[in-house]
Amino acid sequence: MKKEKEDEKTMNTVNTINELREQVRAWKAEGLTIGLCPTMGYLHEGHASLMDASVKSCDRTVASVFVNPIQFGPNEDLATYPRDFESDCKLLEAHGVDLVFHPEPAEMYADDFCTFVDIDVLSKTLCGKTRPIHFRGVCTVITKLLNTVTPDKIFFGQKDAQQLAIIRRMVRDLNFNVEVIGCPIVREADGLAKSSRNTYLNPDERRAARILSRAVRLGQSIADEGERSSEKLLAAMRERLASEPMADVEYVEVVNGENMQPVDTFREGDLVAMAVRIGGTRLIDNFTVGQPPIEFQEGQSNAD
Ligand code: AMP
């Protein structure tokens, strides 16, 4: 049973592992449960849905805001990744978060840091093909956060479906004592999955970006009609994506929902995932076979 907060205490921010541990220790001494929501900041309603889920089911919620350098490849957008900590804090406070962990990179990675958590198999497909060190960076930072906060629950979005599957496997393989909660994708009114990186899109690109959710919805309707051949499903989705001249498809694939390996014949629980570049921006979207169809307003774009 979730305990009510006695005081209307404002949200605290800490920048060091020691301060974070101290706060966690105090809460645990009171017998309080803790939810952890890791983020890279520049927060939007997608992130907020994780906070809401945590606040609802845990006594205290910790959000981390940290652009994790070791999950970015050499030619990726670490330097330009959007940041706005002040506005992040407003959103976190409004959603009832109790503590924000906002470390400097040096607090997380000493100069001689050289220990990584690397996951095999699941990290080799989908995004792992073009981002070979990405999931190693994710697993390493999440391990550090789990070791520090030792939360009861940790919250991730299904938008990053491969990441969610990887964290589930890592938690199982390494016996972390935490429940992993996946939260549904939050979308803009026109269907585009909310993402901090959407801010990179100019108005034309923003309009073109609608093609991802259009392809998702097409794929869902084909699967709902009973199609089970990955080849046929993907051919239709690729054709839909190709109808948008600005879309440069990195991949569209059907994989087993747990091990992320391609399947020829798909079934409920399998994952249909894509990465598509619009202009210079890499966007991802997905659906799990059997999930209710996504909803959005036809012809609507925030850029219109
Ligand atoms: P990020 O800040 O991009 O690393 O995302 C932090 C967490 O928020 C991850 O677990 C994401 O999957 C989740 N997230 C980001 N965008 C969305 C969205 N549109 N819907 C649901 N969850 C999201």
PDB file of C-alpha atoms and ligand atoms in Angstrom, residues 38-41 44 46-47 50 81 156-157 159-160 163 184-186 194, ligand 1:
ATOM      1  CA  PRO A  38      16.072   7.488 -15.862  1.00  0.00           C
ATOM      2  CA  THR A  39      16.064  10.218 -18.555  1.00  0.00           C
ATOM      3  CA  MET A  40      18.419  12.356 -20.607  1.00  0.00           C
ATOM      4  CA  GLY A  41      16.331  15.482 -19.983  1.00  0.00           C
ATOM      5  CA  HIS A  44       8.123  16.043 -22.539  1.00  0.00           C
ATOM      6  CA  GLY A  46       6.389  10.909 -22.815  1.00  0.00           C
ATOM      7  CA  HIS A  47       8.827  11.212 -19.922  1.00  0.00           C
ATOM      8  CA  LEU A  50       6.904   7.451 -16.598  1.00  0.00           C
ATOM      9  CA  TYR A  81      21.646  16.978 -27.642  1.00  0.00           C
ATOM     10  CA  PHE A 156      11.086   2.827 -19.183  1.00  0.00           C
ATOM     11  CA  GLY A 157       9.117   3.825 -22.279  1.00  0.00           C
ATOM     12  CA  LYS A 159       9.168   3.987 -27.465  1.00  0.00           C
ATOM     13  CA  ASP A 160      12.681   2.585 -26.966  1.00  0.00           C
ATOM     14  CA  GLN A 163      16.221  -0.727 -24.746  1.00  0.00           C
ATOM     15  CA  PRO A 184       3.134   2.978 -23.558  1.00  0.00           C
ATOM     16  CA  ILE A 185       4.365   5.351 -26.269  1.00  0.00           C
ATOM     17  CA  VAL A 186       3.039   8.904 -25.894  1.00  0.00           C
ATOM     18  CA  LYS A 194       7.209  12.349 -28.689  1.00  0.00           C
TER      19      LYS A 194
HETATM   20  P1  AMP B   1      15.372   9.620 -23.020  1.00  0.00           P
HETATM   21  O1  AMP B   1      15.389  10.897 -22.243  1.00  0.00           O
HETATM   22  O2  AMP B   1      15.110   9.816 -24.476  1.00  0.00           O
HETATM   23  O3  AMP B   1      16.554   8.732 -22.729  1.00  0.00           O
HETATM   24  O4  AMP B   1      14.106   8.816 -22.496  1.00  0.00           O
HETATM   25  C1  AMP B   1      13.974   8.492 -21.139  1.00  0.00           C
HETATM   26  C2  AMP B   1      12.845   7.513 -20.978  1.00  0.00           C
HETATM   27  O5  AMP B   1      11.634   8.083 -21.451  1.00  0.00           O
HETATM   28  C3  AMP B   1      13.062   6.219 -21.794  1.00  0.00           C
HETATM   29  O6  AMP B   1      12.640   5.113 -21.020  1.00  0.00           O
HETATM   30  C4  AMP B   1      12.171   6.436 -22.981  1.00  0.00           C
HETATM   31  O7  AMP B   1      11.715   5.235 -23.576  1.00  0.00           O
HETATM   32  C5  AMP B   1      11.025   7.207 -22.368  1.00  0.00           C
HETATM   33  N1  AMP B   1      10.309   7.943 -23.425  1.00  0.00           N
HETATM   34  C6  AMP B   1      10.834   8.853 -24.277  1.00  0.00           C
HETATM   35  N2  AMP B   1       9.899   9.269 -25.167  1.00  0.00           N
HETATM   36  C7  AMP B   1       8.763   8.603 -24.849  1.00  0.00           C
HETATM   37  C8  AMP B   1       7.440   8.580 -25.413  1.00  0.00           C
HETATM   38  N3  AMP B   1       7.112   9.326 -26.463  1.00  0.00           N
HETATM   39  N4  AMP B   1       6.537   7.767 -24.847  1.00  0.00           N
HETATM   40  C9  AMP B   1       6.858   6.988 -23.773  1.00  0.00           C
HETATM   41  N5  AMP B   1       8.082   6.964 -23.213  1.00  0.00           N
HETATM   42  C10 AMP B   1       9.022   7.755 -23.735  1.00  0.00           C
END
